PDB file of N, CA and C in Angstrom:
ATOM      1  N   MET A   1     -36.569  14.005 -11.468  1.00  0.00           N
ATOM      2  CA  MET A   1     -36.113  13.470 -10.207  1.00  0.00           C
ATOM      3  C   MET A   1     -35.322  12.184 -10.433  1.00  0.00           C
ATOM      4  N   GLY A   2     -35.787  11.331 -11.334  1.00  0.00           N
ATOM      5  CA  GLY A   2     -35.090  10.085 -11.633  1.00  0.00           C
ATOM      6  C   GLY A   2     -33.726  10.327 -12.254  1.00  0.00           C
ATOM      7  N   ALA A   3     -33.618  11.359 -13.069  1.00  0.00           N
ATOM      8  CA  ALA A   3     -32.337  11.684 -13.700  1.00  0.00           C
ATOM      9  C   ALA A   3     -31.323  12.151 -12.662  1.00  0.00           C
ATOM     10  N   VAL A   4     -31.774  12.919 -11.682  1.00  0.00           N
ATOM     11  CA  VAL A   4     -30.879  13.391 -10.617  1.00  0.00           C
ATOM     12  C   VAL A   4     -30.378  12.199  -9.810  1.00  0.00           C
ATOM     13  N   PHE A   5     -31.266  11.289  -9.494  1.00  0.00           N
ATOM     14  CA  PHE A   5     -30.884  10.089  -8.745  1.00  0.00           C
ATOM     15  C   PHE A   5     -29.857   9.275  -9.529  1.00  0.00           C
ATOM     16  N   ALA A   6     -30.058   9.128 -10.817  1.00  0.00           N
ATOM     17  CA  ALA A   6     -29.129   8.371 -11.657  1.00  0.00           C
ATOM     18  C   ALA A   6     -27.752   9.028 -11.674  1.00  0.00           C
ATOM     19  N   VAL A   7     -27.714  10.345 -11.725  1.00  0.00           N
ATOM     20  CA  VAL A   7     -26.435  11.063 -11.720  1.00  0.00           C
ATOM     21  C   VAL A   7     -25.730  10.870 -10.382  1.00  0.00           C
ATOM     22  N   VAL A   8     -26.477  10.949  -9.290  1.00  0.00           N
ATOM     23  CA  VAL A   8     -25.894  10.765  -7.956  1.00  0.00           C
ATOM     24  C   VAL A   8     -25.341   9.351  -7.816  1.00  0.00           C
ATOM     25  N   VAL A   9     -26.080   8.367  -8.258  1.00  0.00           N
ATOM     26  CA  VAL A   9     -25.621   6.978  -8.184  1.00  0.00           C
ATOM     27  C   VAL A   9     -24.377   6.784  -9.046  1.00  0.00           C
ATOM     28  N   ALA A  10     -24.366   7.342 -10.234  1.00  0.00           N
ATOM     29  CA  ALA A  10     -23.203   7.215 -11.123  1.00  0.00           C
ATOM     30  C   ALA A  10     -21.973   7.873 -10.503  1.00  0.00           C
ATOM     31  N   ALA A  11     -22.150   9.025  -9.889  1.00  0.00           N
ATOM     32  CA  ALA A  11     -21.024   9.717  -9.250  1.00  0.00           C
ATOM     33  C   ALA A  11     -20.487   8.904  -8.078  1.00  0.00           C
ATOM     34  N   ALA A  12     -21.379   8.364  -7.266  1.00  0.00           N
ATOM     35  CA  ALA A  12     -20.954   7.549  -6.125  1.00  0.00           C
ATOM     36  C   ALA A  12     -20.214   6.307  -6.601  1.00  0.00           C
ATOM     37  N   LEU A  13     -20.703   5.706  -7.656  1.00  0.00           N
ATOM     38  CA  LEU A  13     -20.048   4.524  -8.214  1.00  0.00           C
ATOM     39  C   LEU A  13     -18.662   4.863  -8.745  1.00  0.00           C
ATOM     40  N   ALA A  14     -18.532   5.985  -9.410  1.00  0.00           N
ATOM     41  CA  ALA A  14     -17.232   6.407  -9.945  1.00  0.00           C
ATOM     42  C   ALA A  14     -16.240   6.650  -8.817  1.00  0.00           C
ATOM     43  N   LEU A  15     -16.686   7.258  -7.734  1.00  0.00           N
ATOM     44  CA  LEU A  15     -15.805   7.491  -6.586  1.00  0.00           C
ATOM     45  C   LEU A  15     -15.368   6.183  -5.952  1.00  0.00           C
ATOM     46  N   THR A  16     -16.277   5.238  -5.844  1.00  0.00           N
ATOM     47  CA  THR A  16     -15.956   3.942  -5.246  1.00  0.00           C
ATOM     48  C   THR A  16     -14.935   3.200  -6.091  1.00  0.00           C
ATOM     49  N   VAL A  17     -15.133   3.159  -7.381  1.00  0.00           N
ATOM     50  CA  VAL A  17     -14.206   2.472  -8.278  1.00  0.00           C
ATOM     51  C   VAL A  17     -12.849   3.167  -8.262  1.00  0.00           C
ATOM     52  N   GLY A  18     -12.839   4.482  -8.275  1.00  0.00           N
ATOM     53  CA  GLY A  18     -11.588   5.236  -8.225  1.00  0.00           C
ATOM     54  C   GLY A  18     -10.822   4.964  -6.948  1.00  0.00           C
ATOM     55  N   SER A  19     -11.514   4.890  -5.829  1.00  0.00           N
ATOM     56  CA  SER A  19     -10.860   4.594  -4.549  1.00  0.00           C
ATOM     57  C   SER A  19     -10.278   3.193  -4.549  1.00  0.00           C
ATOM     58  N   ALA A  20     -10.995   2.254  -5.105  1.00  0.00           N
ATOM     59  CA  ALA A  20     -10.506   0.874  -5.149  1.00  0.00           C
ATOM     60  C   ALA A  20      -9.261   0.770  -6.016  1.00  0.00           C
ATOM     61  N   LEU A  21      -9.249   1.471  -7.125  1.00  0.00           N
ATOM     62  CA  LEU A  21      -8.075   1.440  -7.994  1.00  0.00           C
ATOM     63  C   LEU A  21      -6.874   2.101  -7.325  1.00  0.00           C
ATOM     64  N   ALA A  22      -7.099   3.188  -6.621  1.00  0.00           N
ATOM     65  CA  ALA A  22      -6.004   3.869  -5.929  1.00  0.00           C
ATOM     66  C   ALA A  22      -5.439   2.983  -4.832  1.00  0.00           C
ATOM     67  N   ALA A  23      -6.306   2.263  -4.126  1.00  0.00           N
ATOM     68  CA  ALA A  23      -5.855   1.384  -3.053  1.00  0.00           C
ATOM     69  C   ALA A  23      -5.074   0.203  -3.612  1.00  0.00           C
ATOM     70  N   ALA A  24      -5.348  -0.163  -4.852  1.00  0.00           N
ATOM     71  CA  ALA A  24      -4.697  -1.321  -5.446  1.00  0.00           C
ATOM     72  C   ALA A  24      -3.300  -0.999  -5.978  1.00  0.00           C
ATOM     73  N   ALA A  25      -2.964   0.267  -6.078  1.00  0.00           N
ATOM     74  CA  ALA A  25      -1.647   0.638  -6.600  1.00  0.00           C
ATOM     75  C   ALA A  25      -0.561   0.194  -5.624  1.00  0.00           C
ATOM     76  N   PRO A  26       0.475  -0.486  -6.118  1.00  0.00           N
ATOM     77  CA  PRO A  26       1.539  -0.946  -5.217  1.00  0.00           C
ATOM     78  C   PRO A  26       2.301   0.217  -4.586  1.00  0.00           C
ATOM     79  N   VAL A  27       2.771  -0.009  -3.380  1.00  0.00           N
ATOM     80  CA  VAL A  27       3.527   0.982  -2.618  1.00  0.00           C
ATOM     81  C   VAL A  27       5.014   0.764  -2.888  1.00  0.00           C
ATOM     82  N   ASP A  28       5.701   1.810  -3.325  1.00  0.00           N
ATOM     83  CA  ASP A  28       7.146   1.721  -3.549  1.00  0.00           C
ATOM     84  C   ASP A  28       7.835   1.849  -2.196  1.00  0.00           C
ATOM     85  N   ILE A  29       8.460   0.772  -1.744  1.00  0.00           N
ATOM     86  CA  ILE A  29       9.070   0.778  -0.411  1.00  0.00           C
ATOM     87  C   ILE A  29      10.292   1.683  -0.326  1.00  0.00           C
ATOM     88  N   ASN A  30      10.793   2.153  -1.451  1.00  0.00           N
ATOM     89  CA  ASN A  30      11.919   3.092  -1.442  1.00  0.00           C
ATOM     90  C   ASN A  30      11.480   4.547  -1.295  1.00  0.00           C
ATOM     91  N   THR A  31      10.214   4.833  -1.569  1.00  0.00           N
ATOM     92  CA  THR A  31       9.757   6.223  -1.534  1.00  0.00           C
ATOM     93  C   THR A  31       8.518   6.446  -0.679  1.00  0.00           C
ATOM     94  N   ALA A  32       7.884   5.389  -0.211  1.00  0.00           N
ATOM     95  CA  ALA A  32       6.629   5.509   0.532  1.00  0.00           C
ATOM     96  C   ALA A  32       6.821   6.248   1.851  1.00  0.00           C
ATOM     97  N   SER A  33       5.787   6.966   2.238  1.00  0.00           N
ATOM     98  CA  SER A  33       5.797   7.633   3.538  1.00  0.00           C
ATOM     99  C   SER A  33       5.582   6.590   4.637  1.00  0.00           C
ATOM    100  N   LYS A  34       5.854   6.993   5.851  1.00  0.00           N
ATOM    101  CA  LYS A  34       5.638   6.102   6.995  1.00  0.00           C
ATOM    102  C   LYS A  34       4.168   5.678   7.059  1.00  0.00           C
ATOM    103  N   GLU A  35       3.270   6.610   6.795  1.00  0.00           N
ATOM    104  CA  GLU A  35       1.837   6.318   6.837  1.00  0.00           C
ATOM    105  C   GLU A  35       1.442   5.309   5.762  1.00  0.00           C
ATOM    106  N   GLN A  36       2.015   5.436   4.576  1.00  0.00           N
ATOM    107  CA  GLN A  36       1.716   4.479   3.508  1.00  0.00           C
ATOM    108  C   GLN A  36       2.208   3.089   3.891  1.00  0.00           C
ATOM    109  N   LEU A  37       3.379   3.017   4.484  1.00  0.00           N
ATOM    110  CA  LEU A  37       3.922   1.721   4.897  1.00  0.00           C
ATOM    111  C   LEU A  37       3.079   1.112   6.013  1.00  0.00           C
ATOM    112  N   GLU A  38       2.625   1.934   6.951  1.00  0.00           N
ATOM    113  CA  GLU A  38       1.803   1.449   8.058  1.00  0.00           C
ATOM    114  C   GLU A  38       0.468   0.892   7.580  1.00  0.00           C
ATOM    115  N   ALA A  39       0.016   1.295   6.410  1.00  0.00           N
ATOM    116  CA  ALA A  39      -1.251   0.794   5.866  1.00  0.00           C
ATOM    117  C   ALA A  39      -1.125  -0.642   5.361  1.00  0.00           C
ATOM    118  N   LEU A  40       0.095  -1.129   5.216  1.00  0.00           N
ATOM    119  CA  LEU A  40       0.312  -2.504   4.754  1.00  0.00           C
ATOM    120  C   LEU A  40       0.061  -3.482   5.896  1.00  0.00           C
ATOM    121  N   PRO A  41      -0.504  -4.653   5.607  1.00  0.00           N
ATOM    122  CA  PRO A  41      -0.765  -5.648   6.651  1.00  0.00           C
ATOM    123  C   PRO A  41       0.514  -6.079   7.367  1.00  0.00           C
ATOM    124  N   GLY A  42       0.475  -6.042   8.692  1.00  0.00           N
ATOM    125  CA  GLY A  42       1.614  -6.497   9.481  1.00  0.00           C
ATOM    126  C   GLY A  42       2.698  -5.460   9.689  1.00  0.00           C
ATOM    127  N   ILE A  43       2.509  -4.260   9.142  1.00  0.00           N
ATOM    128  CA  ILE A  43       3.511  -3.199   9.276  1.00  0.00           C
ATOM    129  C   ILE A  43       2.949  -2.099  10.182  1.00  0.00           C
ATOM    130  N   GLY A  44       3.524  -1.998  11.367  1.00  0.00           N
ATOM    131  CA  GLY A  44       3.140  -0.945  12.304  1.00  0.00           C
ATOM    132  C   GLY A  44       4.154   0.185  12.261  1.00  0.00           C
ATOM    133  N   PRO A  45       4.046   1.121  13.201  1.00  0.00           N
ATOM    134  CA  PRO A  45       4.942   2.284  13.201  1.00  0.00           C
ATOM    135  C   PRO A  45       6.429   1.930  13.290  1.00  0.00           C
ATOM    136  N   LYS A  46       6.784   0.983  14.138  1.00  0.00           N
ATOM    137  CA  LYS A  46       8.203   0.630  14.299  1.00  0.00           C
ATOM    138  C   LYS A  46       8.760  -0.029  13.042  1.00  0.00           C
ATOM    139  N   LYS A  47       7.998  -0.952  12.465  1.00  0.00           N
ATOM    140  CA  LYS A  47       8.467  -1.620  11.246  1.00  0.00           C
ATOM    141  C   LYS A  47       8.499  -0.647  10.076  1.00  0.00           C
ATOM    142  N   ALA A  48       7.523   0.247  10.014  1.00  0.00           N
ATOM    143  CA  ALA A  48       7.514   1.246   8.940  1.00  0.00           C
ATOM    144  C   ALA A  48       8.764   2.115   9.020  1.00  0.00           C
ATOM    145  N   GLN A  49       9.124   2.536  10.220  1.00  0.00           N
ATOM    146  CA  GLN A  49      10.324   3.353  10.377  1.00  0.00           C
ATOM    147  C   GLN A  49      11.570   2.548  10.035  1.00  0.00           C
ATOM    148  N   ALA A  50      11.573   1.256  10.406  1.00  0.00           N
ATOM    149  CA  ALA A  50      12.718   0.400  10.080  1.00  0.00           C
ATOM    150  C   ALA A  50      12.856   0.224   8.569  1.00  0.00           C
ATOM    151  N   VAL A  51      11.734   0.134   7.859  1.00  0.00           N
ATOM    152  CA  VAL A  51      11.774   0.045   6.392  1.00  0.00           C
ATOM    153  C   VAL A  51      12.397   1.320   5.827  1.00  0.00           C
ATOM    154  N   ILE A  52      11.981   2.452   6.331  1.00  0.00           N
ATOM    155  CA  ILE A  52      12.526   3.735   5.866  1.00  0.00           C
ATOM    156  C   ILE A  52      14.023   3.806   6.150  1.00  0.00           C
ATOM    157  N   ASP A  53      14.412   3.401   7.354  1.00  0.00           N
ATOM    158  CA  ASP A  53      15.826   3.455   7.745  1.00  0.00           C
ATOM    159  C   ASP A  53      16.699   2.508   6.930  1.00  0.00           C
ATOM    160  N   GLY A  54      16.102   1.432   6.382  1.00  0.00           N
ATOM    161  CA  GLY A  54      16.857   0.437   5.633  1.00  0.00           C
ATOM    162  C   GLY A  54      16.988   0.706   4.147  1.00  0.00           C
ATOM    163  N   ARG A  55      16.428   1.803   3.678  1.00  0.00           N
ATOM    164  CA  ARG A  55      16.492   2.137   2.253  1.00  0.00           C
ATOM    165  C   ARG A  55      17.914   2.397   1.810  1.00  0.00           C
ATOM    166  N   PRO A  56      18.203   2.171   0.538  1.00  0.00           N
ATOM    167  CA  PRO A  56      17.345   1.726  -0.561  1.00  0.00           C
ATOM    168  C   PRO A  56      17.303   0.197  -0.659  1.00  0.00           C
ATOM    169  N   TYR A  57      16.253  -0.277  -1.317  1.00  0.00           N
ATOM    170  CA  TYR A  57      16.069  -1.703  -1.570  1.00  0.00           C
ATOM    171  C   TYR A  57      16.219  -1.965  -3.061  1.00  0.00           C
ATOM    172  N   GLN A  58      16.808  -3.089  -3.403  1.00  0.00           N
ATOM    173  CA  GLN A  58      17.002  -3.463  -4.806  1.00  0.00           C
ATOM    174  C   GLN A  58      15.800  -4.217  -5.363  1.00  0.00           C
ATOM    175  N   ASN A  59      15.116  -4.978  -4.499  1.00  0.00           N
ATOM    176  CA  ASN A  59      13.937  -5.737  -4.904  1.00  0.00           C
ATOM    177  C   ASN A  59      13.014  -5.879  -3.704  1.00  0.00           C
ATOM    178  N   THR A  60      11.805  -6.359  -3.945  1.00  0.00           N
ATOM    179  CA  THR A  60      10.815  -6.429  -2.872  1.00  0.00           C
ATOM    180  C   THR A  60      11.200  -7.418  -1.777  1.00  0.00           C
ATOM    181  N   GLU A  61      11.935  -8.460  -2.125  1.00  0.00           N
ATOM    182  CA  GLU A  61      12.343  -9.447  -1.124  1.00  0.00           C
ATOM    183  C   GLU A  61      13.329  -8.860  -0.115  1.00  0.00           C
ATOM    184  N   ASP A  62      14.010  -7.788  -0.485  1.00  0.00           N
ATOM    185  CA  ASP A  62      14.943  -7.118   0.430  1.00  0.00           C
ATOM    186  C   ASP A  62      14.255  -6.626   1.696  1.00  0.00           C
ATOM    187  N   ILE A  63      12.938  -6.486   1.653  1.00  0.00           N
ATOM    188  CA  ILE A  63      12.222  -6.006   2.832  1.00  0.00           C
ATOM    189  C   ILE A  63      12.388  -6.975   4.007  1.00  0.00           C
ATOM    190  N   MET A  64      12.730  -8.226   3.707  1.00  0.00           N
ATOM    191  CA  MET A  64      12.934  -9.204   4.781  1.00  0.00           C
ATOM    192  C   MET A  64      14.237  -8.959   5.539  1.00  0.00           C
ATOM    193  N   LYS A  65      15.063  -8.039   5.069  1.00  0.00           N
ATOM    194  CA  LYS A  65      16.266  -7.655   5.809  1.00  0.00           C
ATOM    195  C   LYS A  65      15.917  -6.759   6.998  1.00  0.00           C
ATOM    196  N   VAL A  66      14.695  -6.245   7.005  1.00  0.00           N
ATOM    197  CA  VAL A  66      14.230  -5.377   8.086  1.00  0.00           C
ATOM    198  C   VAL A  66      13.869  -6.243   9.289  1.00  0.00           C
ATOM    199  N   LYS A  67      14.362  -5.837  10.464  1.00  0.00           N
ATOM    200  CA  LYS A  67      14.084  -6.581  11.690  1.00  0.00           C
ATOM    201  C   LYS A  67      12.572  -6.689  11.900  1.00  0.00           C
ATOM    202  N   GLY A  68      12.113  -7.911  12.117  1.00  0.00           N
ATOM    203  CA  GLY A  68      10.700  -8.151  12.372  1.00  0.00           C
ATOM    204  C   GLY A  68       9.868  -8.468  11.143  1.00  0.00           C
ATOM    205  N   ILE A  69      10.443  -8.332   9.968  1.00  0.00           N
ATOM    206  CA  ILE A  69       9.702  -8.667   8.749  1.00  0.00           C
ATOM    207  C   ILE A  69      10.275  -9.960   8.194  1.00  0.00           C
ATOM    208  N   LYS A  70       9.513 -11.009   8.385  1.00  0.00           N
ATOM    209  CA  LYS A  70       9.923 -12.337   7.932  1.00  0.00           C
ATOM    210  C   LYS A  70       9.077 -12.746   6.722  1.00  0.00           C
ATOM    211  N   GLN A  71       9.220 -13.995   6.333  1.00  0.00           N
ATOM    212  CA  GLN A  71       8.544 -14.519   5.145  1.00  0.00           C
ATOM    213  C   GLN A  71       7.025 -14.353   5.220  1.00  0.00           C
ATOM    214  N   GLY A  72       6.438 -14.557   6.396  1.00  0.00           N
ATOM    215  CA  GLY A  72       4.981 -14.456   6.530  1.00  0.00           C
ATOM    216  C   GLY A  72       4.454 -13.083   6.159  1.00  0.00           C
ATOM    217  N   ILE A  73       5.071 -12.049   6.709  1.00  0.00           N
ATOM    218  CA  ILE A  73       4.649 -10.685   6.379  1.00  0.00           C
ATOM    219  C   ILE A  73       4.957 -10.389   4.918  1.00  0.00           C
ATOM    220  N   CYS A  74       6.112 -10.819   4.461  1.00  0.00           N
ATOM    221  CA  CYS A  74       6.480 -10.596   3.059  1.00  0.00           C
ATOM    222  C   CYS A  74       5.434 -11.220   2.132  1.00  0.00           C
ATOM    223  N   ASN A  75       4.986 -12.420   2.459  1.00  0.00           N
ATOM    224  CA  ASN A  75       3.968 -13.077   1.639  1.00  0.00           C
ATOM    225  C   ASN A  75       2.660 -12.289   1.627  1.00  0.00           C
ATOM    226  N   LYS A  76       2.301 -11.679   2.772  1.00  0.00           N
ATOM    227  CA  LYS A  76       1.061 -10.908   2.859  1.00  0.00           C
ATOM    228  C   LYS A  76       1.110  -9.639   2.016  1.00  0.00           C
ATOM    229  N   ILE A  77       2.296  -9.026   1.922  1.00  0.00           N
ATOM    230  CA  ILE A  77       2.380  -7.714   1.272  1.00  0.00           C
ATOM    231  C   ILE A  77       3.048  -7.728  -0.098  1.00  0.00           C
ATOM    232  N   LYS A  78       3.547  -8.874  -0.523  1.00  0.00           N
ATOM    233  CA  LYS A  78       4.344  -8.915  -1.759  1.00  0.00           C
ATOM    234  C   LYS A  78       3.606  -8.381  -2.985  1.00  0.00           C
ATOM    235  N   ASP A  79       2.289  -8.549  -3.033  1.00  0.00           N
ATOM    236  CA  ASP A  79       1.525  -8.044  -4.177  1.00  0.00           C
ATOM    237  C   ASP A  79       1.145  -6.575  -4.014  1.00  0.00           C
ATOM    238  N   GLN A  80       1.449  -6.010  -2.845  1.00  0.00           N
ATOM    239  CA  GLN A  80       1.085  -4.623  -2.558  1.00  0.00           C
ATOM    240  C   GLN A  80       2.286  -3.685  -2.551  1.00  0.00           C
ATOM    241  N   ILE A  81       3.491  -4.245  -2.766  1.00  0.00           N
ATOM    242  CA  ILE A  81       4.698  -3.417  -2.743  1.00  0.00           C
ATOM    243  C   ILE A  81       5.464  -3.535  -4.054  1.00  0.00           C
ATOM    244  N   THR A  82       6.290  -2.541  -4.299  1.00  0.00           N
ATOM    245  CA  THR A  82       7.147  -2.534  -5.478  1.00  0.00           C
ATOM    246  C   THR A  82       8.432  -1.794  -5.137  1.00  0.00           C
ATOM    247  N   VAL A  83       9.421  -1.916  -6.011  1.00  0.00           N
ATOM    248  CA  VAL A  83      10.676  -1.175  -5.891  1.00  0.00           C
ATOM    249  C   VAL A  83      10.947  -0.549  -7.251  1.00  0.00           C
ATOM    250  N   GLN A  84      11.112   0.758  -7.279  1.00  0.00           N
ATOM    251  CA  GLN A  84      11.378   1.475  -8.530  1.00  0.00           C
ATOM    252  C   GLN A  84      12.822   1.898  -8.585  1.00  0.00           C
TER     253      GLN A  84
END
């Protein structure tokens, strides 16, 4: 019984760590879906669509060319976005 519990705990821990690592992966603003963009802080449906409409971007700071995305939002998401 103790071995089964240990396996269940190990599996749950592995899933939690895997989810955290996946969430930490930066979002490429040139290829991200609208839903992925909406998951970023300060980015709602309208801004997400504006990001998509403004593609392609040369660097992450280019996101500030999108209407409604200023330095504050850029600062919040700069570590969560990338440009490939």
